[in-house]
Amino acid sequence: MEFQSENPIEIDPSADEPLTNVLEAVVENDTATAAAVDSGGSGRLSAEQRREEEEKAQEIAEAYGLEYVDVFDFRIQSDLFRRVPFDVMLRYQFVPESQGNGRMTVVMADPTDVRKIDELEMLLAQPVEVKVGAVSAIRELLEKSDSAQRALEEATEDFKITLVHGDDDEEVSIKSITAEEQNPIIRLVDSTLFNAIERRASDIHVETGDTEVNIKYRIDGALFQAMEAIDKKHHQTIISRIKVMSELDISEKRVPQDGRFKLRLRGRTIDFRVSILPTVHGEDCVIRVLDKESMNKEFRNLSLNVLGIDEETQRKLNKSIREPYGMVLVTGPTGSGKTTTLYACLNEINSPEDKIITIEDPVEYQLKGITQIPVNEKKGLTFARGLRSILRHDPDKVMIGEIRDEETAQIAIQSALTGHLVFTTVHANNVVDVLGRFLNMNVDLYNFVSALNCVLAQRLVRRICEHCKAPVHLSRELLDYSGLDPDAYEDTTFYEGKGCIECNGAGYHGRLAVTELLHLSDPIRELILSRRPAAEIRRAAKEEGMSFLRESALEKVFQGVTTLREINKVTFVD
């Protein structure tokens, strides 16, 4: 069942019903299917109910000489699942398990309905081999699947999308776009935005080629094709729709444009940042998804434990962030989770006794009990100017989103030397490169080293999906490329994800941080002040127990949390 752009998803702010209820509306004329869909909407069984259903399914399988499959722990072939029309799976309440020898193996709850099986064989145009599974497990799997989302794309007519216009300083107006007003391209864009939110995408990429337009989602740091390629003739209409939503100039196609818009979805407002860039084949677009309200719920309980930082690094970092004053510096490339780590540090030390003020560009997550200031360079509120004002508000702890220039660096260092605990980030490859970065900003080396408590460098790697995690044997070539002795690690058990519904076939779900922490001990300070080579500083840090990025990443691989291929993308092979 392919994606059809002419069928809308419209997002209703008042609609907060579960997917099961939506599917009921889709199949309301099919009484057999409607009866099979859980109308209660609670969605999940208790452990006792689950056990009873499993036992019942096992009894049925034994009585009819069929194989029982534990669908609650099902390893599904995502490509096969996508090939089978979802409405057929929903109507006959089955999931495909495998394809081979000219027949398809399916798992269903009721193998006694011969007529249903005959009809299924006709619809699939091949013989069907039946296995038995628990009915609620099959239903739950169908609800989770991407195909359920595609059914919504093709059949839902009763949602409304709400576009919120107006700048932050202006009165907000709301326009509801009804189905009658929508054309196929508007429906396509709305469907793309809705799907991106449902699939946890951080960015949406609209890439223009010679003959087609590709739409991709960035999920857990990697790009995935969102749908089949779209004909190039629709390209300009898609870009124009996004420009209209972002209040950009639709007639200007030769220079980059940046904008933003908001959508109201099921009672919560979601921000989208838009960047339009002219290319050889036409304009490309990237949309950053900022679901602040959803993220704020996650960040309420954010701590260093959640980030996946190892215990020893946590212990040292906890010591540094609880110092009475000084600077805690987090470094890494764009998108490496630096801001998230700083928020976790602030959550760890947040106390009613302390005043914590942050200045950020932009404020992406709102933390309770912390004063947060957004940078506004158009109005003259830069990091440096805002930081000066912050210091007059009697803060105990200060977070600076990023140090970009000499003036901000100077003020931050002076703040750390005069009794404030300063948290900030800077772009550098590793903890030692940070020193050169600050020296290039013409800061006084002695003051900088005196102010610095620690430097944390980090990268993000994807976690192996727990639902399809399996042991694998790695080739000698991959081990050698990864800097591991093939003879020593040939018999080591490594893990990878096979790909399932939960992870959209990627084999990964979520991300965690790999880190290296340089604690500024007296010997390290002396080496820096003596301007010793970076290699000598790293050796001294190693002798004091510092674990480098690559070592931290390999440890995650040996623990079965991530893969060698993944860490090779973000760390250098020693």
Coordinates of C-alpha atoms in Angstrom, one line a residue:
M1 CA 0.0 0.0 0.0
E2 CA 1.8 3.1 -1.2
F3 CA 1.5 6.6 0.2
Q4 CA -1.1 8.7 -1.7
S5 CA -0.6 12.4 -1.4
E6 CA -4.2 13.3 -2.2
N7 CA -5.5 11.9 1.0
P8 CA -5.3 14.2 4.0
I9 CA -4.2 14.0 7.6
E10 CA -5.7 16.9 9.4
I11 CA -4.8 17.5 13.0
D12 CA -7.6 18.4 15.4
P13 CA -6.5 20.1 18.6
S14 CA -9.4 18.5 20.4
A15 CA -8.8 15.0 19.2
D16 CA -6.9 13.2 21.9
E17 CA -8.2 9.7 21.1
P18 CA -5.9 6.7 20.7
L19 CA -5.0 5.1 17.4
T20 CA -7.5 2.2 18.0
N21 CA -10.4 4.6 18.0
V22 CA -9.2 6.3 14.8
L23 CA -8.9 2.9 13.1
E24 CA -12.5 2.1 14.2
A25 CA -13.6 5.2 12.3
V26 CA -11.6 4.0 9.2
V27 CA -13.3 0.6 9.2
E28 CA -16.7 1.5 10.7
N29 CA -18.6 0.0 7.7
D30 CA -16.8 -3.4 8.2
T31 CA -18.5 -4.9 11.3
A32 CA -16.1 -7.9 11.4
T33 CA -13.1 -5.6 11.5
A34 CA -14.7 -3.0 13.8
A35 CA -15.4 -5.8 16.3
A36 CA -11.7 -6.8 16.2
V37 CA -10.5 -3.4 17.1
D38 CA -10.4 -2.5 20.8
S39 CA -12.9 0.2 21.4
G40 CA -11.8 0.8 24.9
G41 CA -8.7 2.6 23.9
S42 CA -6.7 1.5 27.0
G43 CA -4.4 -0.4 24.7
R44 CA -2.3 -2.5 27.1
L45 CA -3.1 -5.6 29.1
S46 CA -2.1 -6.4 32.6
A47 CA 0.5 -9.1 33.1
E48 CA -2.2 -11.6 34.3
Q49 CA -4.4 -10.9 31.2
R50 CA -1.4 -11.2 28.9
R51 CA -0.5 -14.6 30.5
E52 CA -4.1 -15.8 30.1
E53 CA -4.2 -14.9 26.4
E54 CA -0.9 -16.6 25.8
E55 CA -2.1 -19.8 27.5
K56 CA -5.3 -19.7 25.5
A57 CA -3.4 -19.3 22.2
Q58 CA -1.1 -22.1 23.1
E59 CA -4.0 -24.4 23.8
I60 CA -5.5 -23.6 20.4
A61 CA -2.2 -24.2 18.7
E62 CA -1.7 -27.5 20.4
A63 CA -5.3 -28.6 19.7
Y64 CA -4.9 -28.0 15.9
G65 CA -1.3 -29.1 15.6
L66 CA -0.1 -25.6 14.7
E67 CA 2.9 -23.7 15.9
Y68 CA 2.5 -21.0 18.6
V69 CA 4.3 -17.6 18.1
D70 CA 4.9 -15.2 21.0
V71 CA 3.7 -12.0 19.2
F72 CA 4.4 -9.9 22.3
D73 CA 8.1 -10.5 21.5
F74 CA 7.7 -10.7 17.7
R75 CA 10.7 -10.1 15.3
I76 CA 8.9 -8.9 12.2
Q77 CA 10.4 -8.4 8.7
S78 CA 9.7 -4.8 8.1
D79 CA 9.9 -5.0 4.3
L80 CA 7.4 -7.9 4.2
F81 CA 5.1 -6.0 6.6
R82 CA 5.1 -3.0 4.3
R83 CA 4.2 -5.1 1.2
V84 CA 1.0 -6.4 2.7
P85 CA -1.9 -4.0 2.5
F86 CA -2.7 -2.8 6.0
D87 CA -6.5 -2.9 5.6
V88 CA -6.2 -6.7 4.8
M89 CA -4.2 -7.3 8.0
L90 CA -6.7 -5.3 10.0
R91 CA -9.8 -7.0 8.5
Y92 CA -8.4 -10.5 9.0
Q93 CA -6.4 -9.8 12.2
F94 CA -3.1 -11.3 11.2
V95 CA 0.6 -10.3 10.9
P96 CA 2.9 -11.7 8.2
E97 CA 5.9 -13.6 9.7
S98 CA 7.9 -14.8 6.6
Q99 CA 7.8 -15.4 2.9
G100 CA 9.3 -18.4 1.1
N101 CA 8.8 -21.3 -1.2
G102 CA 5.9 -19.6 -2.9
R103 CA 3.9 -19.2 0.3
M104 CA 3.4 -16.7 3.1
T105 CA 3.5 -17.6 6.8
V106 CA 1.1 -15.5 8.9
V107 CA 0.2 -15.4 12.6
M108 CA -3.5 -15.1 13.5
A109 CA -5.6 -15.6 16.7
D110 CA -8.3 -17.8 15.1
P111 CA -7.0 -20.6 12.8
T112 CA -10.4 -22.4 12.7
D113 CA -12.1 -20.0 10.3
V114 CA -11.3 -21.8 7.0
R115 CA -13.4 -19.4 4.9
K116 CA -11.3 -16.4 6.2
I117 CA -8.1 -18.2 5.4
D118 CA -9.4 -19.1 1.9
E119 CA -10.3 -15.4 1.3
L120 CA -6.9 -14.4 2.6
E121 CA -5.1 -16.7 0.1
M122 CA -7.1 -15.2 -2.7
L123 CA -6.3 -11.6 -1.7
L124 CA -2.6 -12.4 -1.2
A125 CA -2.6 -14.5 -4.4
Q126 CA -0.5 -17.3 -2.8
P127 CA -0.9 -20.2 -0.3
V128 CA -1.0 -19.2 3.4
E129 CA 0.6 -21.2 6.2
V130 CA -1.0 -20.3 9.6
K131 CA 0.6 -20.0 13.0
V132 CA -1.2 -19.0 16.2
G133 CA -0.7 -15.9 18.4
A134 CA -2.5 -14.0 21.2
V135 CA -5.3 -11.8 19.8
S136 CA -4.4 -8.6 21.8
A137 CA -0.7 -9.0 20.9
I138 CA -1.6 -9.0 17.2
R139 CA -3.8 -6.0 17.7
E140 CA -1.1 -4.1 19.6
L141 CA 1.4 -4.8 16.9
L142 CA -0.9 -3.5 14.2
E143 CA -1.5 -0.4 16.2
K144 CA 2.2 0.3 16.5
S145 CA 3.0 -0.3 12.9
D146 CA 3.9 2.3 10.2
S147 CA 1.2 0.7 8.2
A148 CA -1.4 1.9 10.7
Q149 CA -0.1 5.4 10.1
R150 CA -0.4 4.9 6.3
A151 CA -4.1 3.8 6.8
L152 CA -4.7 7.1 8.5
E153 CA -3.0 8.9 5.7
E154 CA -5.3 7.2 3.2
A155 CA -8.6 7.3 5.0
T156 CA -8.9 9.9 7.7
E157 CA -11.1 12.9 6.8
D158 CA -12.2 14.2 10.2
F159 CA -9.1 15.8 11.6
K160 CA -8.2 19.5 11.4
I161 CA -4.8 21.1 11.3
T162 CA -4.5 24.4 13.2
L163 CA -1.8 26.9 11.9
V164 CA -0.8 29.4 14.5
H165 CA 0.4 32.8 13.0
G166 CA 2.2 35.6 14.7
D167 CA 5.6 36.4 16.2
D168 CA 6.4 35.9 19.8
D169 CA 5.8 39.6 20.5
E170 CA 2.5 39.7 18.7
E171 CA -1.0 38.6 19.5
V172 CA -1.4 35.0 18.3
S173 CA -4.2 34.2 15.8
I174 CA -5.3 30.8 14.8
K175 CA -6.6 29.6 11.5
S176 CA -8.2 26.1 11.1
I177 CA -7.7 24.6 7.7
T178 CA -10.8 22.5 6.9
A179 CA -10.8 19.6 4.4
E180 CA -12.8 21.6 1.9
E181 CA -10.0 24.2 1.7
Q182 CA -7.3 21.7 1.2
N183 CA -5.8 20.6 -2.1
P184 CA -3.6 17.4 -2.5
I185 CA -0.3 19.2 -1.9
I186 CA -1.5 20.8 1.3
R187 CA -2.7 17.4 2.5
L188 CA 0.7 16.0 1.6
V189 CA 2.6 18.6 3.6
D190 CA 0.2 18.2 6.6
S191 CA 0.6 14.4 6.5
T192 CA 4.4 14.8 6.3
L193 CA 4.4 17.0 9.4
F194 CA 2.1 14.7 11.4
N195 CA 4.2 11.6 10.5
A196 CA 7.4 13.4 11.5
I197 CA 6.0 14.1 15.0
E198 CA 4.7 10.6 15.4
R199 CA 8.0 9.0 14.4
R200 CA 10.1 11.3 16.7
A201 CA 11.9 13.0 13.8
S202 CA 14.1 16.0 14.7
D203 CA 14.2 17.3 11.1
I204 CA 12.3 17.0 7.8
H205 CA 14.4 17.2 4.6
V206 CA 12.8 18.1 1.2
E207 CA 15.6 17.3 -1.3
T208 CA 15.2 18.2 -5.0
G209 CA 16.7 16.1 -7.7
D210 CA 16.8 16.2 -11.5
T211 CA 13.4 14.3 -11.9
E212 CA 12.0 13.8 -8.5
V213 CA 11.6 15.2 -4.9
N214 CA 12.6 13.1 -1.9
I215 CA 11.3 13.7 1.6
K216 CA 13.4 12.3 4.4
Y217 CA 13.2 12.3 8.2
R218 CA 16.1 12.6 10.6
I219 CA 15.5 10.1 13.4
D220 CA 18.1 9.5 16.1
G221 CA 20.6 11.4 14.0
A222 CA 20.2 9.3 10.8
L223 CA 18.2 10.1 7.6
F224 CA 15.4 7.8 6.5
Q225 CA 13.2 8.0 3.4
A226 CA 9.8 9.1 4.6
M227 CA 7.8 8.0 1.5
E228 CA 8.2 7.2 -2.2
A229 CA 9.9 9.8 -4.4
I230 CA 7.5 12.5 -5.7
D231 CA 7.4 13.7 -9.3
K232 CA 9.5 16.9 -9.8
K233 CA 6.4 18.7 -11.2
H234 CA 5.0 19.0 -7.7
H235 CA 8.3 20.4 -6.3
Q236 CA 7.5 24.1 -6.5
T237 CA 4.0 23.7 -5.1
I238 CA 5.4 21.8 -2.0
I239 CA 8.0 24.5 -1.4
S240 CA 5.4 27.3 -1.9
R241 CA 3.1 25.7 0.6
I242 CA 5.9 25.6 3.2
K243 CA 6.8 29.2 2.5
V244 CA 3.2 30.3 2.9
M245 CA 3.0 28.5 6.3
S246 CA 6.4 30.2 7.3
E247 CA 5.3 33.6 5.9
L248 CA 8.2 33.7 3.5
D249 CA 8.4 35.3 0.0
I250 CA 7.1 32.7 -2.5
S251 CA 8.4 34.8 -5.5
E252 CA 12.0 34.7 -4.3
K253 CA 13.8 31.6 -5.4
R254 CA 17.4 32.7 -5.8
V255 CA 18.5 33.4 -2.2
P256 CA 18.3 31.4 1.0
Q257 CA 15.3 32.2 3.3
D258 CA 14.7 31.3 7.0
G259 CA 11.3 31.3 8.7
R260 CA 9.2 29.6 11.3
F261 CA 5.6 28.5 12.0
K262 CA 3.6 26.8 14.7
L263 CA 1.0 24.0 14.6
R264 CA -1.4 23.1 17.3
L265 CA -1.8 19.3 17.5
R266 CA -4.1 17.6 20.1
G267 CA -3.9 20.6 22.4
R268 CA -0.2 21.2 22.3
T269 CA 1.7 23.8 20.2
I270 CA 4.7 22.6 18.2
D271 CA 7.4 24.9 16.7
F272 CA 8.9 24.4 13.2
R273 CA 12.0 26.2 12.0
V274 CA 12.3 26.4 8.2
S275 CA 15.4 26.9 6.1
I276 CA 15.0 27.3 2.3
L277 CA 18.2 26.9 0.2
P278 CA 18.5 27.3 -3.7
T279 CA 20.3 24.4 -5.4
V280 CA 21.1 23.4 -9.0
H281 CA 17.8 21.5 -9.3
G282 CA 15.6 24.0 -7.4
E283 CA 15.0 24.9 -3.8
D284 CA 15.7 22.5 -1.0
C285 CA 14.0 22.8 2.4
V286 CA 14.9 21.6 5.9
I287 CA 12.3 21.9 8.7
R288 CA 13.5 21.5 12.3
V289 CA 10.8 20.1 14.6
L290 CA 10.7 21.5 18.1
D291 CA 8.1 19.7 20.2
K292 CA 8.8 21.7 23.3
E293 CA 5.9 20.5 25.4
S294 CA 6.6 16.9 24.8
M295 CA 10.3 17.5 25.5
N296 CA 9.6 19.4 28.6
K297 CA 7.9 16.4 30.1
E298 CA 11.0 14.3 29.4
F299 CA 13.4 16.9 30.7
R300 CA 11.6 17.2 34.1
N301 CA 13.3 14.0 35.2
L302 CA 16.4 14.5 33.1
S303 CA 19.6 13.5 34.9
L304 CA 23.1 12.4 34.0
N305 CA 22.0 8.7 34.4
V306 CA 19.5 9.1 31.6
L307 CA 22.2 10.3 29.1
G308 CA 24.2 7.0 29.3
I309 CA 27.4 8.5 30.7
D310 CA 29.5 5.9 32.5
E311 CA 29.7 5.9 36.3
E312 CA 33.3 7.1 36.7
T313 CA 32.7 10.1 34.4
Q314 CA 29.5 10.8 36.2
R315 CA 31.3 10.8 39.6
K316 CA 33.9 13.3 38.4
L317 CA 31.4 15.5 36.6
N318 CA 29.1 15.6 39.7
K319 CA 32.1 16.8 41.7
S320 CA 32.8 19.6 39.3
I321 CA 29.2 20.8 39.0
R322 CA 29.0 21.1 42.8
E323 CA 32.0 23.3 43.2
P324 CA 31.2 26.7 44.6
Y325 CA 32.5 28.5 41.5
G326 CA 34.4 28.0 38.3
M327 CA 33.6 26.9 34.7
V328 CA 32.2 23.6 33.5
L329 CA 32.7 23.4 29.7
V330 CA 31.0 20.9 27.3
T331 CA 32.4 20.6 23.8
G332 CA 31.5 18.7 20.7
P333 CA 30.2 19.3 17.1
T334 CA 26.7 20.5 16.4
G335 CA 24.0 18.0 17.3
S336 CA 26.2 16.1 19.8
G337 CA 23.8 16.8 22.8
K338 CA 25.9 19.5 24.6
T339 CA 22.8 21.5 25.6
T340 CA 21.0 18.4 26.9
T341 CA 24.0 17.6 29.0
L342 CA 24.1 21.1 30.5
Y343 CA 20.3 20.8 31.2
A344 CA 21.0 17.5 33.0
C345 CA 23.7 19.2 35.1
L346 CA 21.4 22.1 36.0
N347 CA 18.6 19.6 37.0
E348 CA 21.1 17.8 39.2
I349 CA 22.0 20.9 41.2
N350 CA 18.7 22.9 40.9
S351 CA 17.8 24.1 44.4
P352 CA 15.4 26.7 45.8
E353 CA 18.3 28.2 47.6
D354 CA 20.2 29.1 44.4
K355 CA 19.3 31.4 41.6
I356 CA 20.1 29.9 38.2
I357 CA 19.9 32.0 35.0
T358 CA 20.5 30.9 31.5
I359 CA 21.0 32.7 28.2
E360 CA 20.4 30.6 25.1
D361 CA 19.9 30.8 21.3
P362 CA 17.1 29.7 21.3
V363 CA 15.5 28.4 24.6
E364 CA 14.5 25.0 23.4
Y365 CA 13.4 23.5 26.7
Q366 CA 11.8 25.2 29.6
L367 CA 13.0 24.1 33.1
K368 CA 11.0 24.8 36.2
G369 CA 12.7 27.0 38.8
I370 CA 15.3 28.4 36.3
T371 CA 15.2 31.9 34.7
Q372 CA 15.8 31.4 30.9
I373 CA 16.6 34.3 28.5
P374 CA 16.5 33.9 24.7
V375 CA 19.1 35.7 22.6
N376 CA 17.6 38.2 20.2
E377 CA 20.4 39.7 18.0
K378 CA 17.9 41.7 15.9
K379 CA 16.9 43.7 19.0
G380 CA 20.5 43.9 20.3
L381 CA 20.4 41.1 22.9
T382 CA 23.6 39.2 22.3
F383 CA 25.2 36.7 24.5
A384 CA 27.7 39.3 25.8
R385 CA 25.1 42.0 26.5
G386 CA 22.7 39.5 28.1
L387 CA 25.5 38.0 30.2
R388 CA 26.4 41.5 31.6
S389 CA 22.7 42.0 32.7
I390 CA 22.5 38.5 34.1
L391 CA 25.4 39.3 36.5
R392 CA 23.5 42.2 37.9
H393 CA 20.7 39.9 38.8
D394 CA 22.6 38.2 41.6
P395 CA 22.8 34.7 40.1
D396 CA 24.5 31.7 41.8
K397 CA 24.8 29.6 38.7
V398 CA 24.9 30.8 35.1
M399 CA 24.5 28.8 31.8
I400 CA 25.7 30.4 28.5
G401 CA 24.3 28.5 25.5
E402 CA 27.5 28.9 23.5
I403 CA 30.7 30.9 23.6
R404 CA 31.2 32.3 20.1
D405 CA 33.3 35.4 20.5
E406 CA 36.1 37.0 22.5
E407 CA 33.8 39.3 24.5
T408 CA 31.5 36.5 25.7
A409 CA 34.6 34.4 26.6
Q410 CA 36.1 37.2 28.6
I411 CA 32.9 37.9 30.6
A412 CA 32.3 34.2 31.2
I413 CA 35.9 33.7 32.6
Q414 CA 35.6 36.8 34.8
S415 CA 32.2 35.5 36.1
A416 CA 33.8 32.1 37.0
L417 CA 36.6 33.9 38.8
T418 CA 34.3 36.1 40.8
G419 CA 32.3 33.5 42.6
H420 CA 29.8 32.2 40.0
L421 CA 29.5 28.7 38.7
V422 CA 29.4 29.0 34.9
F423 CA 28.1 26.3 32.5
T424 CA 28.8 26.7 28.8
T425 CA 29.6 25.0 25.5
V426 CA 32.1 25.6 22.7
H427 CA 32.8 23.9 19.4
A428 CA 35.9 21.7 19.5
N429 CA 36.9 18.2 18.6
N430 CA 38.2 17.0 22.0
V431 CA 39.0 18.3 25.4
V432 CA 42.5 19.4 24.5
D433 CA 41.5 21.3 21.4
V434 CA 39.3 23.5 23.6
L435 CA 42.4 25.1 25.0
G436 CA 43.6 26.3 21.6
R437 CA 40.0 27.5 20.8
F438 CA 40.1 29.8 23.8
L439 CA 43.6 31.0 23.1
N440 CA 42.5 32.0 19.6
M441 CA 39.9 34.2 21.3
N442 CA 42.8 36.1 23.0
V443 CA 41.8 35.2 26.5
D444 CA 44.4 35.3 29.3
L445 CA 45.7 31.7 29.7
Y446 CA 46.2 32.0 33.4
N447 CA 42.7 33.3 34.1
F448 CA 41.2 30.7 31.8
V449 CA 43.0 27.7 33.5
S450 CA 42.2 29.1 36.9
A451 CA 38.5 29.4 36.1
L452 CA 38.2 26.0 34.5
N453 CA 36.8 23.1 36.6
C454 CA 36.5 20.5 33.9
V455 CA 36.0 20.0 30.2
L456 CA 33.6 17.3 28.9
A457 CA 33.8 16.3 25.2
Q458 CA 30.9 14.1 23.9
R459 CA 29.3 12.5 20.9
L460 CA 25.9 10.8 20.5
V461 CA 25.6 7.2 19.2
R462 CA 22.5 5.3 18.5
R463 CA 21.3 2.6 20.9
I464 CA 20.6 -0.9 19.6
C465 CA 16.8 -1.5 19.5
E466 CA 15.9 -3.8 22.5
H467 CA 13.0 -5.3 20.5
C468 CA 15.2 -6.8 17.7
K469 CA 18.6 -7.0 19.4
A470 CA 20.5 -10.2 18.4
P471 CA 24.1 -11.5 18.6
V472 CA 26.1 -11.3 15.4
H473 CA 29.5 -12.4 14.2
L474 CA 31.6 -9.6 12.8
S475 CA 33.9 -10.0 9.9
R476 CA 37.7 -9.8 10.4
E477 CA 37.8 -6.8 8.0
L478 CA 35.4 -4.8 10.2
L479 CA 37.3 -5.7 13.4
D480 CA 40.6 -4.7 11.7
Y481 CA 39.1 -1.4 10.4
S482 CA 37.8 -0.6 13.9
G483 CA 41.3 -1.0 15.4
L484 CA 40.6 -4.3 17.1
D485 CA 42.8 -7.4 16.8
P486 CA 40.7 -9.9 14.7
D487 CA 42.4 -12.8 16.5
A488 CA 41.7 -11.5 19.9
Y489 CA 38.1 -10.5 19.3
E490 CA 37.1 -13.1 16.7
D491 CA 35.1 -15.1 19.3
T492 CA 33.6 -12.0 21.1
T493 CA 29.8 -11.7 21.0
F494 CA 28.7 -8.5 19.5
Y495 CA 25.1 -7.3 19.1
E496 CA 23.1 -5.5 16.4
G497 CA 19.5 -4.8 15.7
K498 CA 17.8 -6.7 12.9
G499 CA 15.1 -4.1 12.3
C500 CA 11.5 -4.2 13.5
I501 CA 8.4 -2.2 13.8
E502 CA 9.5 -0.4 17.0
C503 CA 12.6 1.0 15.3
N504 CA 11.2 1.5 11.8
G505 CA 13.5 -1.2 10.5
A506 CA 16.7 0.7 11.5
G507 CA 17.9 -1.6 14.2
Y508 CA 18.4 1.4 16.5
H509 CA 16.1 3.2 18.9
G510 CA 17.2 6.3 20.8
R511 CA 20.7 7.6 21.5
L512 CA 23.2 7.9 24.3
A513 CA 26.3 9.9 25.0
V514 CA 29.9 8.7 24.8
T515 CA 32.2 11.1 26.6
E516 CA 35.7 12.0 27.8
L517 CA 36.2 14.2 30.8
L518 CA 39.4 16.2 31.5
H519 CA 39.5 17.2 35.2
L520 CA 41.7 20.2 35.8
S521 CA 44.1 18.8 38.5
D522 CA 47.1 20.8 39.6
P523 CA 49.6 18.8 37.3
I524 CA 47.3 19.3 34.3
R525 CA 47.1 23.1 35.0
E526 CA 50.9 23.3 35.2
L527 CA 51.3 21.5 31.8
I528 CA 48.7 23.9 30.2
L529 CA 50.3 27.0 31.6
S530 CA 53.7 25.7 30.5
R531 CA 52.2 25.4 27.0
R532 CA 53.2 21.7 26.7
P533 CA 52.2 19.8 23.5
A534 CA 48.6 18.4 23.4
A535 CA 50.0 14.8 23.3
E536 CA 51.8 15.3 26.6
I537 CA 48.7 16.7 28.3
R538 CA 46.7 13.7 27.0
R539 CA 49.3 11.3 28.4
A540 CA 49.2 13.0 31.8
A541 CA 45.4 12.9 31.8
K542 CA 45.5 9.2 30.9
E543 CA 47.8 8.5 33.8
E544 CA 45.3 10.2 36.1
G545 CA 42.6 7.9 34.9
M546 CA 40.9 9.8 32.0
S547 CA 39.0 7.6 29.5
F548 CA 39.1 8.9 25.9
L549 CA 36.2 9.1 23.5
R550 CA 37.1 6.0 21.6
E551 CA 37.6 4.0 24.7
S552 CA 34.2 5.1 26.1
A553 CA 32.6 4.2 22.8
L554 CA 34.2 0.7 22.6
E555 CA 33.0 0.1 26.2
K556 CA 29.4 0.7 25.0
V557 CA 30.0 -1.8 22.2
F558 CA 31.3 -4.5 24.5
Q559 CA 28.3 -3.9 26.8
G560 CA 26.0 -4.6 23.9
V561 CA 24.5 -1.1 23.9
T562 CA 25.6 0.1 20.4
T563 CA 27.6 -1.2 17.4
L564 CA 31.1 -0.9 16.0
R565 CA 29.7 0.6 12.8
E566 CA 27.9 3.3 14.8
I567 CA 30.9 4.3 16.9
N568 CA 33.1 4.4 13.8
K569 CA 31.0 7.2 12.4
V570 CA 31.6 9.5 15.4
T571 CA 35.0 8.6 16.8
F572 CA 38.5 8.3 15.3
V573 CA 40.0 4.8 15.2
D574 CA 43.2 4.8 17.3

